[in-house]
Every structure is written in structure tokens, then in C-alpha cells.
């Protein structure tokens, strides 16, 4: 998969990305904004494992953020299930040298459009630490609505922190899904 914007592209991970992934992910400042499943320090073995796991996912849902053929960050989705089966959580990160350039905003826009066009989702949400002002701003710029503050919801780097929930509901997808679900319910009555 590859979809291009003006400043960046999002694309499938490649084993050729190991060096750049390790370089950009092995940064304490990047790690502070991530969940603990994102290792620190970040090794080449971690990069290889991530790429291998990402490439095996069906459907593909984790992508490199690319500038001029180099992976400088990552973006992806976790699809929910059960009563939340039409929802996905988005997550993203960039190497510190690329912060503040509008790249994350473009990547989130590209990934959101891709998910709404290719997956059976109505709602996409992101959860960011309240202290991560840049990621909060990215989601706001991408027309995600602030829905909630989750008090002391995460324990990161030795401290309890609040998290903010931002979401986008596709009215077009919601209409389609509501209509389709109503038809199915009528058939089962």
C-alpha cells in the first residue's frame, strides 16, 4: 500500500526501513508520547520484529510515514470488535527531526481517508497523553473532535497521566452502515 500527499506518503513497511526506523524510534522524547509496548531503547531487532509483524497483518493496518523514500515515523490502526466493531483507534509517531513541519497532520489525514475508504469503520479515534500538545493539535487540525479527558488513565515514565480522546465520525459511512444494518434487521424479523 502507498498513498501520497504533498509532503509525505504512507506506505507498507519494508525490511529496508530497519536502519531509519531504529534511528528515529530510538529517542526518549518519541518514547514519552507512546504506549509502553513501544520499546526504549529501540534496537534493530525491535525494528525487524515490528516490520515482520506488520507485514503479516491481514488486513494491513500499520504503515511507514515516508519522505523521499525514507521511513521517518509510523502510523496505524487497531480495529475493535464486538459492539465496537465499526471503530478503529489511530496511533502515530514521527522522528523528532520532523516535528512541527505539518507532516504528522498530513499523514493522519492520509491514513484516516485510507481507513474510511478501505475498511468497515464509521468512527476513528485517537488517545493521546494530555501533555502531548503536538499530537493533540494534529488531531484537531485533522478535524477530530475532542470527546473526553480520561483522568489518571495511563502510567507513563513513573507518573500517572491524563489522556485525551479525539474522534472522527464519518457521517457518510454512518448513513451507509445504518441503512445496511436496518436492512439486515428487517430480513431477520
PDB file of C-alpha atoms in Angstrom:
ATOM      1  CA  UNK A   1       0.000   0.000   0.000  1.00  0.00           C
ATOM      2  CA  UNK A   2       1.163   3.511  -0.744  1.00  0.00           C
ATOM      3  CA  UNK A   3      -0.742   6.774  -0.741  1.00  0.00           C
ATOM      4  CA  UNK A   4       0.972  10.102  -1.303  1.00  0.00           C
ATOM      5  CA  UNK A   5       0.383  13.614  -0.065  1.00  0.00           C
ATOM      6  CA  UNK A   6       2.219  16.881  -0.680  1.00  0.00           C
ATOM      7  CA  UNK A   7       4.921  16.451   1.987  1.00  0.00           C
ATOM      8  CA  UNK A   8       4.857  12.739   2.792  1.00  0.00           C
ATOM      9  CA  UNK A   9       3.478   9.355   1.893  1.00  0.00           C
ATOM     10  CA  UNK A  10       2.204   6.492   3.970  1.00  0.00           C
ATOM     11  CA  UNK A  11       3.251   3.073   2.728  1.00  0.00           C
ATOM     12  CA  UNK A  12       3.864  -0.507   3.707  1.00  0.00           C
ATOM     13  CA  UNK A  13       6.865  -1.215   5.914  1.00  0.00           C
ATOM     14  CA  UNK A  14       9.913  -2.817   4.273  1.00  0.00           C
ATOM     15  CA  UNK A  15      12.933  -4.556   5.776  1.00  0.00           C
ATOM     16  CA  UNK A  16      14.922  -1.791   4.051  1.00  0.00           C
ATOM     17  CA  UNK A  17      13.431   0.506   6.739  1.00  0.00           C
ATOM     18  CA  UNK A  18      15.244  -1.156   9.661  1.00  0.00           C
ATOM     19  CA  UNK A  19      18.033   1.433   9.915  1.00  0.00           C
ATOM     20  CA  UNK A  20      15.790   4.501   9.595  1.00  0.00           C
ATOM     21  CA  UNK A  21      13.130   3.029  11.886  1.00  0.00           C
ATOM     22  CA  UNK A  22      15.745   2.310  14.541  1.00  0.00           C
ATOM     23  CA  UNK A  23      17.293   5.769  14.171  1.00  0.00           C
ATOM     24  CA  UNK A  24      14.014   7.667  14.581  1.00  0.00           C
ATOM     25  CA  UNK A  25      12.322   5.368  17.117  1.00  0.00           C
ATOM     26  CA  UNK A  26      15.318   5.140  19.460  1.00  0.00           C
ATOM     27  CA  UNK A  27      14.602   8.532  21.034  1.00  0.00           C
ATOM     28  CA  UNK A  28      13.442   9.072  24.595  1.00  0.00           C
ATOM     29  CA  UNK A  29      11.348  12.112  23.549  1.00  0.00           C
ATOM     30  CA  UNK A  30       9.479   9.991  20.997  1.00  0.00           C
ATOM     31  CA  UNK A  31       9.011   7.172  23.535  1.00  0.00           C
ATOM     32  CA  UNK A  32       7.491   9.574  26.095  1.00  0.00           C
ATOM     33  CA  UNK A  33       4.470  10.062  23.831  1.00  0.00           C
ATOM     34  CA  UNK A  34       3.979   6.360  23.118  1.00  0.00           C
ATOM     35  CA  UNK A  35       2.487   3.410  24.954  1.00  0.00           C
ATOM     36  CA  UNK A  36       4.993   1.198  26.733  1.00  0.00           C
ATOM     37  CA  UNK A  37       4.652  -1.559  24.135  1.00  0.00           C
ATOM     38  CA  UNK A  38       6.887   0.772  22.036  1.00  0.00           C
ATOM     39  CA  UNK A  39      10.315  -0.204  23.393  1.00  0.00           C
ATOM     40  CA  UNK A  40      13.047   2.093  24.651  1.00  0.00           C
ATOM     41  CA  UNK A  41      15.824   1.790  23.818  1.00  0.00           C
ATOM     42  CA  UNK A  42      14.700   0.759  20.325  1.00  0.00           C
ATOM     43  CA  UNK A  43      17.037  -1.721  18.623  1.00  0.00           C
ATOM     44  CA  UNK A  44      17.423  -3.034  15.089  1.00  0.00           C
ATOM     45  CA  UNK A  45      15.951  -6.313  16.361  1.00  0.00           C
ATOM     46  CA  UNK A  46      12.873  -4.376  17.578  1.00  0.00           C
ATOM     47  CA  UNK A  47      12.597  -2.755  14.142  1.00  0.00           C
ATOM     48  CA  UNK A  48      12.870  -6.101  12.360  1.00  0.00           C
ATOM     49  CA  UNK A  49      10.257  -7.662  14.632  1.00  0.00           C
ATOM     50  CA  UNK A  50       7.872  -4.736  14.086  1.00  0.00           C
ATOM     51  CA  UNK A  51       8.236  -4.867  10.311  1.00  0.00           C
ATOM     52  CA  UNK A  52       7.774  -8.643  10.269  1.00  0.00           C
ATOM     53  CA  UNK A  53       4.622  -8.437  12.405  1.00  0.00           C
ATOM     54  CA  UNK A  54       3.235  -5.509  10.406  1.00  0.00           C
ATOM     55  CA  UNK A  55       3.754  -7.288   7.111  1.00  0.00           C
ATOM     56  CA  UNK A  56       1.866 -10.367   8.336  1.00  0.00           C
ATOM     57  CA  UNK A  57      -1.248  -8.453   9.394  1.00  0.00           C
ATOM     58  CA  UNK A  58      -4.394  -9.019   7.373  1.00  0.00           C
ATOM     59  CA  UNK A  59      -5.672  -6.530   6.599  1.00  0.00           C
ATOM     60  CA  UNK A  60      -2.551  -4.391   6.576  1.00  0.00           C
ATOM     61  CA  UNK A  61      -3.024  -1.635   9.132  1.00  0.00           C
ATOM     62  CA  UNK A  62       0.398  -0.290  10.146  1.00  0.00           C
ATOM     63  CA  UNK A  63       2.350   1.924   7.784  1.00  0.00           C
ATOM     64  CA  UNK A  64       5.577   3.857   7.492  1.00  0.00           C
ATOM     65  CA  UNK A  65       5.435   7.623   7.191  1.00  0.00           C
ATOM     66  CA  UNK A  66       7.792   8.251   4.295  1.00  0.00           C
ATOM     67  CA  UNK A  67       9.682  11.252   2.979  1.00  0.00           C
ATOM     68  CA  UNK A  68      11.742  10.776  -0.179  1.00  0.00           C
ATOM     69  CA  UNK A  69      11.878   7.002   0.273  1.00  0.00           C
ATOM     70  CA  UNK A  70      12.915   7.070   3.950  1.00  0.00           C
ATOM     71  CA  UNK A  71      10.705   5.945   6.834  1.00  0.00           C
ATOM     72  CA  UNK A  72      10.606   8.777   9.395  1.00  0.00           C
ATOM     73  CA  UNK A  73       7.742   7.558  11.569  1.00  0.00           C
ATOM     74  CA  UNK A  74       4.786   5.259  11.756  1.00  0.00           C
ATOM     75  CA  UNK A  75       1.010   5.348  11.682  1.00  0.00           C
ATOM     76  CA  UNK A  76      -1.594   2.655  12.065  1.00  0.00           C
ATOM     77  CA  UNK A  77      -4.901   1.375  13.355  1.00  0.00           C
ATOM     78  CA  UNK A  78      -6.259  -1.061  15.883  1.00  0.00           C
ATOM     79  CA  UNK A  79      -9.665  -2.323  14.783  1.00  0.00           C
ATOM     80  CA  UNK A  80     -12.067  -3.000  17.616  1.00  0.00           C
ATOM     81  CA  UNK A  81     -14.556  -5.821  17.878  1.00  0.00           C
ATOM     82  CA  UNK A  82     -17.883  -6.828  19.391  1.00  0.00           C
ATOM     83  CA  UNK A  83     -20.213  -3.817  19.833  1.00  0.00           C
ATOM     84  CA  UNK A  84     -17.329  -1.514  18.801  1.00  0.00           C
ATOM     85  CA  UNK A  85     -16.691  -3.392  15.553  1.00  0.00           C
ATOM     86  CA  UNK A  86     -17.167  -0.279  13.389  1.00  0.00           C
ATOM     87  CA  UNK A  87     -14.500   1.652  15.307  1.00  0.00           C
ATOM     88  CA  UNK A  88     -10.737   1.916  14.931  1.00  0.00           C
ATOM     89  CA  UNK A  89      -8.075   3.573  17.046  1.00  0.00           C
ATOM     90  CA  UNK A  90      -5.385   5.534  15.212  1.00  0.00           C
ATOM     91  CA  UNK A  91      -1.859   5.934  16.523  1.00  0.00           C
ATOM     92  CA  UNK A  92       1.107   7.777  15.049  1.00  0.00           C
ATOM     93  CA  UNK A  93       4.626   8.993  15.747  1.00  0.00           C
ATOM     94  CA  UNK A  94       7.378  10.899  13.948  1.00  0.00           C
ATOM     95  CA  UNK A  95      11.121  11.125  14.385  1.00  0.00           C
ATOM     96  CA  UNK A  96      11.942  14.260  16.382  1.00  0.00           C
ATOM     97  CA  UNK A  97      13.778  15.918  13.484  1.00  0.00           C
ATOM     98  CA  UNK A  98      10.462  16.085  11.599  1.00  0.00           C
ATOM     99  CA  UNK A  99       8.284  17.577  14.332  1.00  0.00           C
ATOM    100  CA  UNK A 100       6.495  20.861  13.697  1.00  0.00           C
ATOM    101  CA  UNK A 101       6.507  20.655   9.893  1.00  0.00           C
ATOM    102  CA  UNK A 102       2.916  19.572   9.241  1.00  0.00           C
ATOM    103  CA  UNK A 103       3.999  16.038   8.322  1.00  0.00           C
ATOM    104  CA  UNK A 104       2.019  14.299  11.073  1.00  0.00           C
ATOM    105  CA  UNK A 105      -1.126  16.221  10.127  1.00  0.00           C
ATOM    106  CA  UNK A 106      -0.808  15.162   6.516  1.00  0.00           C
ATOM    107  CA  UNK A 107      -0.077  11.547   7.493  1.00  0.00           C
ATOM    108  CA  UNK A 108      -3.127  11.431   9.795  1.00  0.00           C
ATOM    109  CA  UNK A 109      -5.307  12.855   7.024  1.00  0.00           C
ATOM    110  CA  UNK A 110      -3.985  10.313   4.501  1.00  0.00           C
ATOM    111  CA  UNK A 111      -4.401   7.402   6.928  1.00  0.00           C
ATOM    112  CA  UNK A 112      -7.892   8.487   8.008  1.00  0.00           C
ATOM    113  CA  UNK A 113      -9.044   8.766   4.396  1.00  0.00           C
ATOM    114  CA  UNK A 114      -7.484   5.386   3.624  1.00  0.00           C
ATOM    115  CA  UNK A 115      -9.213   3.697   6.574  1.00  0.00           C
ATOM    116  CA  UNK A 116     -12.617   5.184   5.795  1.00  0.00           C
ATOM    117  CA  UNK A 117     -12.320   4.149   2.141  1.00  0.00           C
ATOM    118  CA  UNK A 118     -10.948   0.642   2.673  1.00  0.00           C
ATOM    119  CA  UNK A 119     -12.301  -0.662   5.972  1.00  0.00           C
ATOM    120  CA  UNK A 120     -15.692  -1.154   7.525  1.00  0.00           C
ATOM    121  CA  UNK A 121     -15.345   1.694  10.037  1.00  0.00           C
ATOM    122  CA  UNK A 122     -17.601   4.574  10.993  1.00  0.00           C
ATOM    123  CA  UNK A 123     -15.599   6.049  13.881  1.00  0.00           C
ATOM    124  CA  UNK A 124     -11.850   6.585  14.209  1.00  0.00           C
ATOM    125  CA  UNK A 125     -10.438   7.819  17.481  1.00  0.00           C
ATOM    126  CA  UNK A 126      -7.057   8.672  18.928  1.00  0.00           C
ATOM    127  CA  UNK A 127      -5.974   8.699  22.566  1.00  0.00           C
ATOM    128  CA  UNK A 128      -3.058  10.995  23.429  1.00  0.00           C
ATOM    129  CA  UNK A 129      -1.446  11.967  26.692  1.00  0.00           C
ATOM    130  CA  UNK A 130      -2.746  15.391  27.734  1.00  0.00           C
ATOM    131  CA  UNK A 131       0.851  16.597  27.981  1.00  0.00           C
ATOM    132  CA  UNK A 132       1.448  15.751  24.293  1.00  0.00           C
ATOM    133  CA  UNK A 133       0.281  19.093  22.948  1.00  0.00           C
ATOM    134  CA  UNK A 134       1.650  18.483  19.446  1.00  0.00           C
ATOM    135  CA  UNK A 135      -0.328  15.260  18.927  1.00  0.00           C
ATOM    136  CA  UNK A 136      -3.441  16.877  20.348  1.00  0.00           C
ATOM    137  CA  UNK A 137      -3.027  19.705  17.831  1.00  0.00           C
ATOM    138  CA  UNK A 138      -2.501  17.238  14.960  1.00  0.00           C
ATOM    139  CA  UNK A 139      -5.823  15.534  15.674  1.00  0.00           C
ATOM    140  CA  UNK A 140      -7.611  18.885  15.990  1.00  0.00           C
ATOM    141  CA  UNK A 141      -6.148  20.067  12.663  1.00  0.00           C
ATOM    142  CA  UNK A 142      -7.372  16.834  11.065  1.00  0.00           C
ATOM    143  CA  UNK A 143     -10.950  17.554  12.213  1.00  0.00           C
ATOM    144  CA  UNK A 144     -11.021  15.061  15.051  1.00  0.00           C
ATOM    145  CA  UNK A 145     -13.319  16.273  17.848  1.00  0.00           C
ATOM    146  CA  UNK A 146     -12.166  16.334  21.462  1.00  0.00           C
ATOM    147  CA  UNK A 147     -14.530  13.978  23.288  1.00  0.00           C
ATOM    148  CA  UNK A 148     -13.097  13.339  26.722  1.00  0.00           C
ATOM    149  CA  UNK A 149     -10.319  13.663  29.238  1.00  0.00           C
ATOM    150  CA  UNK A 150      -9.528  10.363  30.934  1.00  0.00           C
ATOM    151  CA  UNK A 151      -8.108  11.297  34.345  1.00  0.00           C
ATOM    152  CA  UNK A 152      -5.015   9.388  35.503  1.00  0.00           C
ATOM    153  CA  UNK A 153      -5.732   6.813  32.807  1.00  0.00           C
ATOM    154  CA  UNK A 154      -2.136   5.942  31.972  1.00  0.00           C
ATOM    155  CA  UNK A 155       1.042   5.288  33.903  1.00  0.00           C
ATOM    156  CA  UNK A 156       3.984   6.537  31.856  1.00  0.00           C
ATOM    157  CA  UNK A 157       7.590   7.085  32.821  1.00  0.00           C
ATOM    158  CA  UNK A 158       6.887   6.793  36.542  1.00  0.00           C
ATOM    159  CA  UNK A 159       3.826   9.055  36.629  1.00  0.00           C
ATOM    160  CA  UNK A 160       0.072   8.817  36.261  1.00  0.00           C
ATOM    161  CA  UNK A 161      -1.043  10.988  33.344  1.00  0.00           C
ATOM    162  CA  UNK A 162      -4.337  12.113  31.884  1.00  0.00           C
ATOM    163  CA  UNK A 163      -5.272  11.160  28.332  1.00  0.00           C
ATOM    164  CA  UNK A 164      -7.435  12.961  25.795  1.00  0.00           C
ATOM    165  CA  UNK A 165      -9.770  11.183  23.403  1.00  0.00           C
ATOM    166  CA  UNK A 166     -10.312  12.706  19.961  1.00  0.00           C
ATOM    167  CA  UNK A 167     -12.614  11.137  17.381  1.00  0.00           C
ATOM    168  CA  UNK A 168     -13.930  11.491  13.880  1.00  0.00           C
ATOM    169  CA  UNK A 169     -17.261  10.025  12.866  1.00  0.00           C
ATOM    170  CA  UNK A 170     -17.816   9.744   9.140  1.00  0.00           C
ATOM    171  CA  UNK A 171     -21.397  10.837   8.560  1.00  0.00           C
ATOM    172  CA  UNK A 172     -21.285   9.245   5.098  1.00  0.00           C
ATOM    173  CA  UNK A 173     -20.149   5.882   6.495  1.00  0.00           C
ATOM    174  CA  UNK A 174     -22.637   6.173   9.366  1.00  0.00           C
ATOM    175  CA  UNK A 175     -25.543   6.644   6.922  1.00  0.00           C
ATOM    176  CA  UNK A 176     -24.430   3.703   4.793  1.00  0.00           C
ATOM    177  CA  UNK A 177     -23.908   1.448   7.791  1.00  0.00           C
ATOM    178  CA  UNK A 178     -27.200   2.480   9.453  1.00  0.00           C
ATOM    179  CA  UNK A 179     -29.089   1.754   6.224  1.00  0.00           C
ATOM    180  CA  UNK A 180     -27.337  -1.608   5.731  1.00  0.00           C
ATOM    181  CA  UNK A 181     -27.921  -2.671   9.358  1.00  0.00           C
ATOM    182  CA  UNK A 182     -31.613  -1.717   9.138  1.00  0.00           C
ATOM    183  CA  UNK A 183     -31.989  -3.854   6.007  1.00  0.00           C
ATOM    184  CA  UNK A 184     -30.353  -6.825   7.728  1.00  0.00           C
ATOM    185  CA  UNK A 185     -32.589  -6.439  10.791  1.00  0.00           C
ATOM    186  CA  UNK A 186     -35.707  -6.414   8.602  1.00  0.00           C
ATOM    187  CA  UNK A 187     -34.571  -9.647   6.916  1.00  0.00           C
ATOM    188  CA  UNK A 188     -34.144 -11.423  10.258  1.00  0.00           C
ATOM    189  CA  UNK A 189     -37.546 -10.395  11.643  1.00  0.00           C
TER     190      UNK A 189
END
